[in-house]
Coordinates of N, CA and C in Angstrom, one line a residue:
M32 N 39.6 -168.2 -10.0 CA 40.9 -167.8 -10.6 C 42.0 -168.6 -10.0
I33 N 42.0 -168.7 -8.6 CA 43.0 -169.5 -7.9 C 43.0 -170.9 -8.4
D34 N 41.8 -171.5 -8.5 CA 41.7 -172.9 -9.0 C 42.4 -173.1 -10.3
R35 N 42.2 -172.1 -11.2 CA 42.8 -172.2 -12.6 C 44.3 -172.2 -12.5
I36 N 44.8 -171.3 -11.6 CA 46.3 -171.2 -11.5 C 46.9 -172.5 -11.0
L37 N 46.2 -173.1 -9.9 CA 46.7 -174.3 -9.4 C 46.7 -175.4 -10.4
T38 N 45.5 -175.5 -11.1 CA 45.4 -176.5 -12.2 C 46.5 -176.4 -13.2
S39 N 46.8 -175.2 -13.6 CA 47.8 -174.9 -14.6 C 49.2 -175.3 -14.1
A40 N 49.5 -175.0 -12.8 CA 50.8 -175.4 -12.2 C 51.0 -176.9 -12.2
I41 N 49.9 -177.6 -11.8 CA 50.0 -179.0 -11.8 C 50.2 -179.6 -13.1
V42 N 49.5 -179.1 -14.2 CA 49.7 -179.6 -15.5 C 51.2 -179.4 -16.0
S43 N 51.7 -178.2 -15.7 CA 53.1 -177.8 -16.1 C 54.1 -178.7 -15.4
A44 N 53.9 -179.0 -14.1 CA 54.8 -179.8 -13.4 C 54.8 -181.2 -13.9
T45 N 53.6 -181.7 -14.3 CA 53.5 -183.1 -14.8 C 54.2 -183.2 -16.2
A46 N 54.1 -182.1 -17.0 CA 54.8 -182.1 -18.3 C 56.3 -182.1 -18.1
L47 N 56.8 -181.2 -17.2 CA 58.2 -181.2 -16.9 C 58.7 -182.5 -16.4
L48 N 58.0 -183.2 -15.6 CA 58.4 -184.5 -15.1 C 58.5 -185.5 -16.2
A49 N 57.5 -185.5 -17.1 CA 57.5 -186.4 -18.2 C 58.7 -186.2 -19.1
V50 N 59.1 -184.9 -19.4 CA 60.2 -184.6 -20.2 C 61.5 -185.0 -19.6
A51 N 61.6 -184.8 -18.2 CA 62.8 -185.2 -17.5 C 63.0 -186.7 -17.5
C52 N 61.9 -187.5 -17.5 CA 62.1 -188.9 -17.4 C 62.3 -189.6 -18.8
T53 N 61.9 -188.9 -19.8 CA 62.0 -189.5 -21.2 C 63.4 -189.9 -21.6
P54 N 64.5 -189.0 -21.4 CA 65.8 -189.5 -21.9 C 66.3 -190.7 -21.1
A55 N 66.1 -190.7 -19.8 CA 66.5 -191.8 -19.0 C 65.8 -193.1 -19.4
Q56 N 64.5 -193.0 -19.7 CA 63.8 -194.2 -20.1 C 64.3 -194.7 -21.5
N57 N 64.6 -193.7 -22.4 CA 65.1 -194.0 -23.7 C 66.4 -194.7 -23.6
A58 N 67.3 -194.2 -22.7 CA 68.6 -194.8 -22.5 C 68.5 -196.2 -22.0
Q59 N 67.5 -196.4 -21.1 CA 67.3 -197.8 -20.6 C 66.8 -198.7 -21.7
D60 N 65.9 -198.2 -22.5 CA 65.4 -199.0 -23.6 C 66.5 -199.4 -24.6
T61 N 67.3 -198.4 -24.9 CA 68.4 -198.7 -25.8 C 69.4 -199.7 -25.3
A62 N 69.7 -199.6 -24.0 CA 70.7 -200.5 -23.4 C 70.1 -201.9 -23.3
T63 N 68.8 -202.1 -23.1 CA 68.3 -203.4 -22.8 C 67.5 -203.9 -24.0
G64 N 67.2 -203.1 -25.0 CA 66.4 -203.5 -26.1 C 67.0 -204.5 -27.0
A65 N 66.2 -205.2 -27.8 CA 66.8 -206.2 -28.7 C 67.6 -205.6 -29.8
G66 N 68.7 -206.2 -30.1 CA 69.6 -205.7 -31.1 C 70.7 -204.8 -30.6
A67 N 70.8 -204.5 -29.3 CA 71.8 -203.7 -28.8 C 73.1 -204.5 -28.6
P68 N 74.3 -203.9 -29.1 CA 75.5 -204.6 -29.0 C 75.8 -204.9 -27.5
A69 N 76.5 -206.0 -27.2 CA 76.7 -206.4 -25.8 C 77.5 -205.4 -25.0
S70 N 78.6 -204.8 -25.7 CA 79.5 -203.9 -25.0 C 79.5 -202.6 -25.7
A71 N 78.3 -202.1 -26.1 CA 78.3 -200.8 -26.9 C 79.0 -199.7 -26.2
A72 N 79.0 -199.6 -24.9 CA 79.5 -198.4 -24.2 C 81.0 -198.3 -24.4
A73 N 81.7 -199.4 -24.8 CA 83.1 -199.4 -25.0 C 83.5 -199.2 -26.4
E74 N 82.6 -198.9 -27.3 CA 82.9 -198.7 -28.7 C 83.9 -197.5 -29.0
P75 N 84.8 -197.6 -30.0 CA 85.5 -196.5 -30.4 C 84.5 -195.4 -31.0
A76 N 84.9 -194.2 -31.0 CA 84.0 -193.1 -31.4 C 83.5 -193.2 -32.8
D77 N 84.3 -193.7 -33.7 CA 83.9 -193.8 -35.1 C 83.3 -195.1 -35.5
T78 N 82.8 -195.9 -34.5 CA 82.2 -197.2 -34.8 C 80.8 -197.1 -35.4
D79 N 80.5 -197.9 -36.4 CA 79.2 -198.0 -36.9 C 78.5 -199.1 -36.1
A80 N 77.6 -198.7 -35.2 CA 77.0 -199.6 -34.3 C 76.2 -200.7 -35.0
A81 N 75.7 -200.3 -36.2 CA 74.9 -201.3 -36.9 C 75.7 -202.5 -37.4
A82 N 77.0 -202.3 -37.5 CA 77.9 -203.4 -38.0 C 78.3 -204.3 -36.8
L83 N 78.0 -204.0 -35.6 CA 78.5 -204.8 -34.5 C 77.6 -206.0 -34.3
P84 N 78.1 -207.1 -33.9 CA 77.3 -208.3 -33.6 C 76.4 -208.0 -32.3
V85 N 75.3 -208.7 -32.3 CA 74.4 -208.6 -31.1 C 74.2 -209.9 -30.5
V86 N 73.9 -209.9 -29.2 CA 73.7 -211.1 -28.5 C 72.5 -211.9 -29.1
G87 N 72.8 -213.2 -29.3 CA 71.8 -214.1 -29.9 C 71.9 -214.3 -31.4
Q88 N 72.7 -213.4 -32.0 CA 72.8 -213.5 -33.5 C 73.8 -214.6 -33.8
S89 N 73.5 -215.3 -34.9 CA 74.4 -216.3 -35.4 C 75.8 -215.7 -35.8
Y90 N 76.8 -216.4 -35.4 CA 78.2 -215.8 -35.8 C 78.3 -215.7 -37.3
W91 N 77.7 -216.6 -38.0 CA 77.8 -216.6 -39.4 C 77.3 -215.3 -40.0
A92 N 76.2 -214.9 -39.5 CA 75.6 -213.6 -39.9 C 76.4 -212.4 -39.4
A93 N 76.9 -212.5 -38.2 CA 77.7 -211.4 -37.6 C 79.0 -211.3 -38.4
R94 N 79.6 -212.4 -38.8 CA 80.8 -212.3 -39.6 C 80.6 -211.6 -40.9
R95 N 79.5 -211.9 -41.6 CA 79.2 -211.2 -42.8 C 79.1 -209.7 -42.6
Q96 N 78.5 -209.3 -41.5 CA 78.3 -207.8 -41.2 C 79.7 -207.2 -41.0
L97 N 80.5 -207.8 -40.2 CA 81.9 -207.3 -39.9 C 82.7 -207.1 -41.2
L98 N 82.7 -208.1 -42.0 CA 83.4 -208.1 -43.3 C 82.9 -206.9 -44.2
A99 N 81.6 -206.8 -44.2 CA 81.0 -205.8 -45.1 C 81.3 -204.4 -44.6
A100 N 81.5 -204.2 -43.2 CA 81.9 -202.9 -42.7 C 83.4 -202.7 -42.7
G101 N 84.2 -203.6 -43.2 CA 85.6 -203.3 -43.4 C 86.5 -203.9 -42.3
Y102 N 85.9 -204.6 -41.3 CA 86.7 -205.2 -40.2 C 87.5 -206.3 -40.9
E103 N 88.7 -206.5 -40.3 CA 89.6 -207.5 -40.8 C 89.8 -208.6 -39.8
P104 N 89.8 -209.9 -40.2 CA 90.1 -211.0 -39.2 C 91.5 -210.8 -38.7
L105 N 91.6 -211.0 -37.4 CA 92.9 -210.8 -36.7 C 93.4 -212.1 -36.2
V106 N 94.6 -212.4 -36.7 CA 95.2 -213.7 -36.3 C 96.1 -213.5 -35.1
I107 N 95.8 -214.3 -34.1 CA 96.5 -214.2 -32.8 C 97.6 -215.3 -32.8
D108 N 98.8 -214.9 -32.3 CA 99.9 -215.8 -32.2 C 99.5 -217.1 -31.4
G109 N 99.9 -218.2 -31.9 CA 99.6 -219.5 -31.2 C 98.3 -220.1 -31.5
S110 N 97.4 -219.3 -32.3 CA 96.1 -219.9 -32.6 C 96.2 -221.0 -33.7
V111 N 95.3 -222.0 -33.6 CA 95.3 -223.1 -34.5 C 94.3 -222.8 -35.6
P112 N 94.7 -223.0 -36.9 CA 93.7 -222.8 -38.0 C 92.4 -223.5 -37.7
F113 N 91.3 -222.8 -37.9 CA 89.9 -223.3 -37.6 C 89.1 -223.4 -38.9
T114 N 88.7 -224.6 -39.2 CA 87.9 -224.8 -40.5 C 86.5 -225.2 -40.2
V115 N 85.6 -224.6 -40.9 CA 84.1 -224.9 -40.7 C 83.5 -225.4 -42.1
C116 N 82.4 -226.1 -41.9 CA 81.7 -226.6 -43.1 C 80.6 -225.5 -43.4
V117 N 80.7 -225.0 -44.6 CA 79.8 -223.9 -45.0 C 78.4 -224.3 -44.9
A118 N 78.0 -225.4 -45.3 CA 76.6 -225.9 -45.3 C 76.1 -225.9 -43.9
E119 N 76.9 -226.4 -43.0 CA 76.6 -226.5 -41.6 C 76.4 -225.1 -40.9
M120 N 77.3 -224.2 -41.3 CA 77.2 -222.8 -40.7 C 75.9 -222.1 -41.3
E121 N 75.6 -222.3 -42.6 CA 74.5 -221.7 -43.2 C 73.2 -222.2 -42.5
A122 N 73.2 -223.5 -42.2 CA 72.0 -224.1 -41.6 C 71.8 -223.8 -40.1
G123 N 73.0 -223.5 -39.5 CA 73.0 -223.2 -38.1 C 72.7 -224.4 -37.2
E124 N 72.9 -225.6 -37.8 CA 72.7 -226.9 -37.1 C 73.9 -227.8 -37.5
P125 N 74.4 -228.6 -36.5 CA 75.4 -229.6 -36.8 C 75.0 -230.6 -37.8
L126 N 75.8 -231.0 -38.7 CA 75.5 -232.0 -39.7 C 75.4 -233.4 -39.0
A127 N 74.6 -234.2 -39.6 CA 74.5 -235.6 -39.1 C 75.7 -236.4 -39.4
G128 N 76.3 -236.1 -40.5 CA 77.5 -236.9 -40.9 C 78.7 -235.9 -41.2
E129 N 79.6 -236.4 -42.0 CA 80.8 -235.7 -42.4 C 80.4 -234.6 -43.4
C130 N 81.1 -233.5 -43.4 CA 80.9 -232.4 -44.4 C 81.5 -232.9 -45.7
T131 N 80.6 -232.9 -46.7 CA 81.0 -233.3 -48.1 C 81.1 -232.1 -49.0
G132 N 80.7 -230.9 -48.5 CA 80.7 -229.8 -49.4 C 81.8 -228.8 -49.1
E133 N 81.6 -227.5 -49.4 CA 82.6 -226.5 -49.2 C 83.0 -226.3 -47.8
T134 N 84.3 -226.1 -47.5 CA 84.8 -225.7 -46.2 C 85.4 -224.3 -46.3
L135 N 85.6 -223.7 -45.1 CA 86.2 -222.4 -45.1 C 87.0 -222.2 -43.8
D136 N 88.2 -221.7 -44.0 CA 89.1 -221.4 -42.8 C 88.6 -220.0 -42.3
L137 N 88.5 -220.0 -40.9 CA 88.2 -218.8 -40.2 C 89.4 -218.3 -39.4
P138 N 90.3 -217.5 -40.0 CA 91.6 -217.1 -39.4 C 91.4 -216.3 -38.1
E139 N 90.2 -215.8 -37.9 CA 90.0 -214.9 -36.7 C 89.7 -215.7 -35.4
V140 N 89.4 -217.0 -35.6 CA 89.1 -217.9 -34.4 C 90.3 -218.1 -33.6
E141 N 90.3 -217.6 -32.3 CA 91.5 -217.9 -31.4 C 91.4 -219.2 -30.8
G142 N 90.2 -219.7 -30.5 CA 90.0 -221.0 -29.9 C 88.6 -221.3 -29.6
C143 N 88.2 -222.6 -29.5 CA 86.9 -223.0 -29.1 C 87.0 -224.2 -28.1
A144 N 86.2 -224.1 -27.1 CA 86.2 -225.2 -26.1 C 85.5 -226.5 -26.7
G145 N 86.1 -227.6 -26.2 CA 85.6 -228.9 -26.7 C 84.4 -229.4 -25.8
T146 N 84.2 -228.8 -24.7 CA 83.2 -229.2 -23.8 C 82.4 -228.0 -23.3
G147 N 81.4 -228.3 -22.4 CA 80.6 -227.3 -21.8 C 79.7 -226.6 -22.7
M148 N 79.7 -225.3 -22.8 CA 78.8 -224.5 -23.6 C 79.3 -224.3 -25.0
A149 N 80.4 -225.0 -25.4 CA 81.0 -224.8 -26.7 C 81.4 -223.4 -27.0
N150 N 82.1 -222.7 -26.0 CA 82.5 -221.3 -26.1 C 83.6 -221.2 -27.2
C151 N 83.5 -220.1 -27.9 CA 84.6 -219.7 -28.9 C 84.9 -218.2 -28.7
R152 N 86.1 -217.9 -29.1 CA 86.5 -216.5 -29.1 C 87.1 -216.2 -30.5
T153 N 86.6 -215.1 -31.1 CA 87.2 -214.7 -32.4 C 87.6 -213.2 -32.2
N154 N 88.5 -212.8 -33.1 CA 89.1 -211.5 -33.0 C 89.2 -210.8 -34.3
W155 N 88.9 -209.5 -34.2 CA 88.8 -208.6 -35.4 C 89.5 -207.3 -35.2
R156 N 89.9 -206.7 -36.3 CA 90.6 -205.4 -36.3 C 89.6 -204.3 -36.8
H157 N 89.4 -203.3 -36.0 CA 88.5 -202.2 -36.4 C 89.2 -201.4 -37.6
P158 N 88.4 -201.1 -38.6 CA 89.0 -200.5 -39.8 C 89.5 -199.1 -39.7
G159 N 88.9 -198.4 -38.7 CA 89.3 -197.0 -38.5 C 90.4 -196.8 -37.4
T160 N 90.3 -197.4 -36.3 CA 91.2 -197.2 -35.2 C 92.2 -198.3 -35.0
G161 N 92.0 -199.5 -35.7 CA 92.9 -200.6 -35.5 C 92.7 -201.3 -34.2
R162 N 91.8 -200.9 -33.4 CA 91.6 -201.6 -32.1 C 91.0 -203.0 -32.3
Q163 N 91.3 -203.9 -31.4 CA 90.8 -205.3 -31.5 C 89.4 -205.4 -30.9
L164 N 88.6 -206.0 -31.7 CA 87.2 -206.4 -31.2 C 87.2 -207.9 -31.1
S165 N 86.9 -208.4 -29.9 CA 86.7 -209.8 -29.6 C 85.2 -210.1 -29.6
V166 N 84.8 -211.2 -30.3 CA 83.5 -211.6 -30.4 C 83.4 -213.0 -29.7
F167 N 82.6 -213.2 -28.7 CA 82.5 -214.5 -28.0 C 81.2 -215.2 -28.4
T168 N 81.2 -216.5 -28.6 CA 80.1 -217.2 -29.0 C 79.9 -218.5 -28.1
I169 N 78.7 -219.0 -28.1 CA 78.4 -220.2 -27.4 C 77.5 -221.1 -28.4
G170 N 77.5 -222.4 -28.1 CA 76.7 -223.3 -28.9 C 77.3 -223.8 -30.2
E171 N 76.6 -224.7 -30.8 CA 77.1 -225.3 -32.1 C 76.2 -225.0 -33.2
P172 N 76.7 -225.2 -34.5 CA 78.0 -225.5 -34.8 C 79.0 -224.3 -34.5
Q173 N 80.1 -224.6 -34.0 CA 81.1 -223.6 -33.5 C 81.7 -222.9 -34.7
P174 N 81.9 -221.5 -34.6 CA 81.3 -220.6 -33.6 C 79.8 -220.5 -33.7
G175 N 79.1 -220.5 -32.6 CA 77.6 -220.6 -32.6 C 77.0 -219.2 -32.6
E176 N 76.2 -218.9 -31.5 CA 75.6 -217.7 -31.3 C 76.4 -216.7 -30.5
V177 N 76.3 -215.4 -30.9 CA 77.1 -214.4 -30.2 C 76.6 -214.3 -28.7
S178 N 77.5 -214.3 -27.8 CA 77.2 -214.2 -26.4 C 77.7 -212.9 -25.8
D179 N 78.7 -212.3 -26.4 CA 79.3 -211.0 -25.9 C 80.3 -210.5 -26.9
I180 N 80.6 -209.2 -26.8 CA 81.7 -208.6 -27.5 C 82.5 -207.7 -26.5
A181 N 83.8 -207.5 -26.9 CA 84.6 -206.7 -26.0 C 85.7 -206.0 -26.8
W182 N 86.0 -204.8 -26.5 CA 87.0 -204.0 -27.1 C 88.3 -204.1 -26.3
D183 N 89.4 -204.3 -27.0 CA 90.7 -204.3 -26.4 C 91.1 -202.8 -26.1
N184 N 91.8 -202.6 -25.0 CA 92.2 -201.2 -24.6 C 93.2 -200.7 -25.5
G185 N 94.1 -201.5 -26.1 CA 95.2 -201.0 -26.9 C 94.8 -201.2 -28.4
T186 N 95.8 -201.1 -29.2 CA 95.6 -201.3 -30.7 C 95.8 -202.8 -31.0
A187 N 95.3 -203.1 -32.2 CA 95.4 -204.5 -32.6 C 96.9 -204.8 -32.9
Q188 N 97.1 -206.1 -33.0 CA 98.5 -206.6 -33.2 C 99.0 -205.9 -34.5
A189 N 100.2 -205.4 -34.3 CA 100.8 -204.6 -35.5 C 101.3 -205.6 -36.5
A190 N 101.2 -205.2 -37.8 CA 101.7 -206.0 -38.9 C 103.2 -206.0 -38.8
I191 N 103.8 -207.1 -39.3 CA 105.3 -207.1 -39.3 C 105.8 -206.8 -40.7
S192 N 107.0 -206.5 -40.8 CA 107.6 -206.1 -42.1 C 107.8 -207.3 -43.0
T193 N 108.0 -207.0 -44.3 CA 108.2 -208.1 -45.2 C 109.5 -208.8 -44.9
E194 N 110.6 -208.1 -44.5 CA 111.8 -208.8 -44.1 C 111.6 -209.7 -42.9
D195 N 110.9 -209.2 -41.9 CA 110.7 -210.0 -40.7 C 109.9 -211.2 -41.0
A196 N 108.9 -211.1 -41.9 CA 108.1 -212.2 -42.3 C 108.9 -213.3 -43.0
C197 N 109.8 -212.8 -43.9 CA 110.7 -213.7 -44.7 C 111.7 -214.4 -43.7
R198 N 112.2 -213.7 -42.7 CA 113.1 -214.3 -41.8 C 112.4 -215.3 -40.9
Q199 N 111.1 -215.0 -40.5 CA 110.4 -216.0 -39.7 C 110.1 -217.3 -40.6
A200 N 109.8 -217.1 -41.8 CA 109.6 -218.2 -42.7 C 110.8 -219.1 -42.9
V201 N 112.0 -218.5 -43.1 CA 113.2 -219.2 -43.2 C 113.6 -220.0 -41.9
Q202 N 113.3 -219.3 -40.8 CA 113.6 -220.0 -39.5 C 112.7 -221.2 -39.3
A203 N 111.4 -221.0 -39.7 CA 110.5 -222.1 -39.5 C 110.8 -223.3 -40.5
Q204 N 111.2 -222.9 -41.7 CA 111.3 -223.9 -42.7 C 112.7 -224.6 -42.7
F205 N 113.7 -223.8 -42.4 CA 115.1 -224.3 -42.6 C 115.9 -224.2 -41.3
G206 N 115.4 -223.6 -40.3 CA 116.1 -223.4 -39.0 C 117.2 -222.4 -39.0
Q207 N 117.2 -221.6 -40.1 CA 118.2 -220.5 -40.2 C 117.8 -219.2 -39.6
Q208 N 118.6 -218.5 -38.9 CA 118.2 -217.3 -38.2 C 119.5 -216.4 -37.9
G209 N 119.2 -215.2 -37.4 CA 120.3 -214.3 -37.0 C 121.0 -213.6 -38.1
P210 N 122.1 -213.0 -37.8 CA 122.8 -212.2 -38.8 C 123.4 -212.9 -39.9
A211 N 123.5 -214.3 -39.8 CA 124.0 -215.1 -40.9 C 123.1 -215.1 -42.1
V212 N 121.8 -214.8 -41.8 CA 120.8 -214.7 -42.9 C 120.7 -213.2 -43.4
T213 N 120.8 -213.0 -44.7 CA 120.7 -211.7 -45.2 C 119.5 -211.5 -46.0
F214 N 119.0 -210.3 -46.1 CA 117.8 -210.0 -46.8 C 118.1 -208.7 -47.6
I215 N 118.1 -208.8 -49.0 CA 118.5 -207.7 -49.8 C 117.5 -207.7 -51.0
D216 N 116.8 -206.6 -51.2 CA 115.9 -206.4 -52.3 C 115.0 -207.6 -52.6
G217 N 114.4 -208.2 -51.6 CA 113.5 -209.2 -51.7 C 114.1 -210.6 -51.8
V218 N 115.4 -210.7 -51.7 CA 116.1 -212.0 -51.8 C 116.7 -212.3 -50.4
I219 N 116.4 -213.5 -49.8 CA 116.9 -213.9 -48.6 C 117.8 -215.0 -48.8
S220 N 119.0 -215.0 -48.1 CA 120.0 -216.0 -48.4 C 120.8 -216.3 -47.1
W221 N 121.5 -217.4 -47.1 CA 122.4 -217.8 -46.1 C 123.5 -218.7 -46.6
R222 N 124.5 -218.9 -45.9 CA 125.6 -219.7 -46.4 C 125.2 -221.2 -46.4
A223 N 125.5 -221.8 -47.5 CA 125.2 -223.2 -47.7 C 126.1 -224.1 -46.8
P224 N 125.6 -225.1 -46.1 CA 126.4 -225.9 -45.2 C 127.3 -226.9 -45.9
V225 N 127.1 -227.2 -47.2 CA 127.9 -228.2 -47.9 C 129.1 -227.7 -48.7
D226 N 128.8 -226.8 -49.6 CA 129.8 -226.4 -50.6 C 130.4 -225.0 -50.3
G227 N 129.9 -224.3 -49.3 CA 130.5 -223.0 -49.0 C 129.8 -221.9 -49.8
G228 N 128.8 -222.2 -50.6 CA 128.1 -221.2 -51.4 C 127.0 -220.6 -50.5
R229 N 126.0 -220.1 -51.2 CA 124.8 -219.5 -50.5 C 123.5 -220.1 -51.1
L230 N 122.6 -220.3 -50.2 CA 121.3 -220.7 -50.6 C 120.4 -219.4 -50.7
S231 N 119.9 -219.1 -51.8 CA 119.1 -217.8 -52.0 C 117.7 -218.2 -52.4
F232 N 116.7 -217.4 -51.9 CA 115.3 -217.5 -52.2 C 114.7 -216.1 -52.5
T233 N 114.0 -216.0 -53.5 CA 113.1 -214.8 -53.7 C 111.9 -214.9 -52.8
C234 N 111.8 -213.9 -51.9 CA 110.7 -214.0 -50.9 C 109.6 -213.0 -51.2
A235 N 108.4 -213.5 -51.1 CA 107.2 -212.6 -51.3 C 106.2 -212.9 -50.2
V236 N 105.5 -211.9 -49.8 CA 104.6 -212.0 -48.6 C 103.2 -211.6 -49.1
D237 N 102.2 -212.4 -48.7 CA 100.8 -212.1 -49.0 C 100.0 -212.5 -47.8
G238 N 99.6 -211.4 -47.0 CA 99.0 -211.7 -45.7 C 99.9 -212.4 -44.8
N239 N 99.5 -213.6 -44.3 CA 100.4 -214.4 -43.4 C 101.0 -215.6 -44.2
A240 N 100.9 -215.6 -45.5 CA 101.6 -216.6 -46.4 C 102.8 -216.0 -47.0
V241 N 104.0 -216.7 -46.8 CA 105.3 -216.3 -47.3 C 105.7 -217.3 -48.3
S242 N 106.1 -216.8 -49.5 CA 106.5 -217.6 -50.6 C 108.0 -217.5 -50.8
L243 N 108.7 -218.7 -50.8 CA 110.1 -218.8 -50.9 C 110.4 -219.5 -52.2
T244 N 110.9 -218.8 -53.2 CA 111.1 -219.4 -54.6 C 112.6 -219.5 -54.9
R245 N 113.0 -220.7 -55.4 CA 114.3 -220.9 -55.9 C 114.3 -222.0 -57.0
D246 N 115.0 -221.6 -58.1 CA 115.1 -222.5 -59.3 C 113.7 -223.0 -59.8
G247 N 112.8 -222.0 -59.7 CA 111.4 -222.3 -60.3 C 110.5 -223.0 -59.4
E248 N 111.0 -223.4 -58.2 CA 110.1 -224.1 -57.2 C 109.8 -223.2 -56.0
T249 N 108.6 -223.2 -55.6 CA 108.1 -222.3 -54.6 C 107.6 -223.1 -53.4
Q250 N 108.0 -222.7 -52.2 CA 107.5 -223.2 -51.0 C 106.7 -222.1 -50.2
I251 N 105.6 -222.5 -49.7 CA 104.7 -221.6 -49.0 C 104.8 -221.9 -47.5
V252 N 105.1 -220.9 -46.7 CA 105.1 -221.0 -45.3 C 104.1 -220.1 -44.7
T253 N 103.2 -220.6 -43.9 CA 102.1 -219.8 -43.2 C 102.6 -219.4 -41.8
L254 N 102.5 -218.1 -41.6 CA 102.9 -217.6 -40.3 C 101.7 -217.3 -39.4
N255 N 101.9 -217.3 -38.1 CA 100.8 -217.0 -37.2 C 100.6 -215.5 -37.2
A256 N 101.7 -214.7 -37.2 CA 101.6 -213.2 -37.3 C 101.2 -212.7 -38.6
T257 N 100.5 -211.6 -38.7 CA 100.1 -211.0 -40.0 C 101.2 -210.2 -40.6
A258 N 101.6 -210.5 -41.8 CA 102.7 -209.7 -42.4 C 102.2 -208.6 -43.3
D259 N 103.1 -207.7 -43.6 CA 102.8 -206.6 -44.5 C 102.3 -207.1 -45.8
R260 N 101.4 -206.5 -46.5 CA 100.9 -207.0 -47.7 C 101.6 -206.6 -49.0
S261 N 102.4 -205.5 -48.8 CA 103.2 -205.0 -50.0 C 104.4 -204.2 -49.5
A262 N 105.4 -204.1 -50.4 CA 106.6 -203.4 -50.1 C 106.2 -201.9 -49.9
Q263 N 105.1 -201.5 -50.5 CA 104.8 -200.0 -50.5 C 104.5 -199.6 -49.0
Q264 N 104.0 -200.6 -48.2 CA 103.6 -200.3 -46.9 C 104.8 -200.0 -46.0
E265 N 106.0 -200.4 -46.5 CA 107.2 -200.2 -45.8 C 107.9 -198.9 -46.1
A266 N 107.5 -198.3 -47.3 CA 108.1 -197.1 -47.7 C 107.8 -195.9 -46.8
P267 N 108.8 -195.0 -46.5 CA 108.5 -193.9 -45.6 C 107.5 -192.9 -46.2

């Protein structure tokens, strides 16, 4: 009888030990297993983990995932437009010669190193929280394979108003700025330097592209900062 009780106690203790170890082991497997996001612990609460890039994944595939999940490319002030060859990115191998096919601008690319491991940094805006997600890559063709991801502690860069975007465009294109430039009902104008009249342009904003139209001719100015997409976004 005593032997049976001791045997039962040993079996029960072994079972309890197995149950106690299982969650820890599962957590370790999840953290180190293939396909785990590099910085999953820092994700916003409403993140779909399946949409996040994983270490070793091609950036081209990771980019498609992010776009499908509603993430938006985030343009950082001072970044230089980055253009890739679509055929090269699809193949995942640098082309032997010049790209003769389709090219694509990647506005989210903040920069890529010209030497070393060919590191790149790209930035995205989370569709729910607006937080910035940075995706780091190594290798070629740049951006190459995902090496890490990181969440910014704050929110992503705020969009600017249509008026601010138009003023930035006028300053960049014509050197005009300050209170001498007026913006009323989508028309931006300033005093003409020659005849004392005013130069007026109808201004429209689409993403980071600002259109300045006068006498049927339109000039497009591309801003580094992201502008409001419609006047409705400015309405209270």
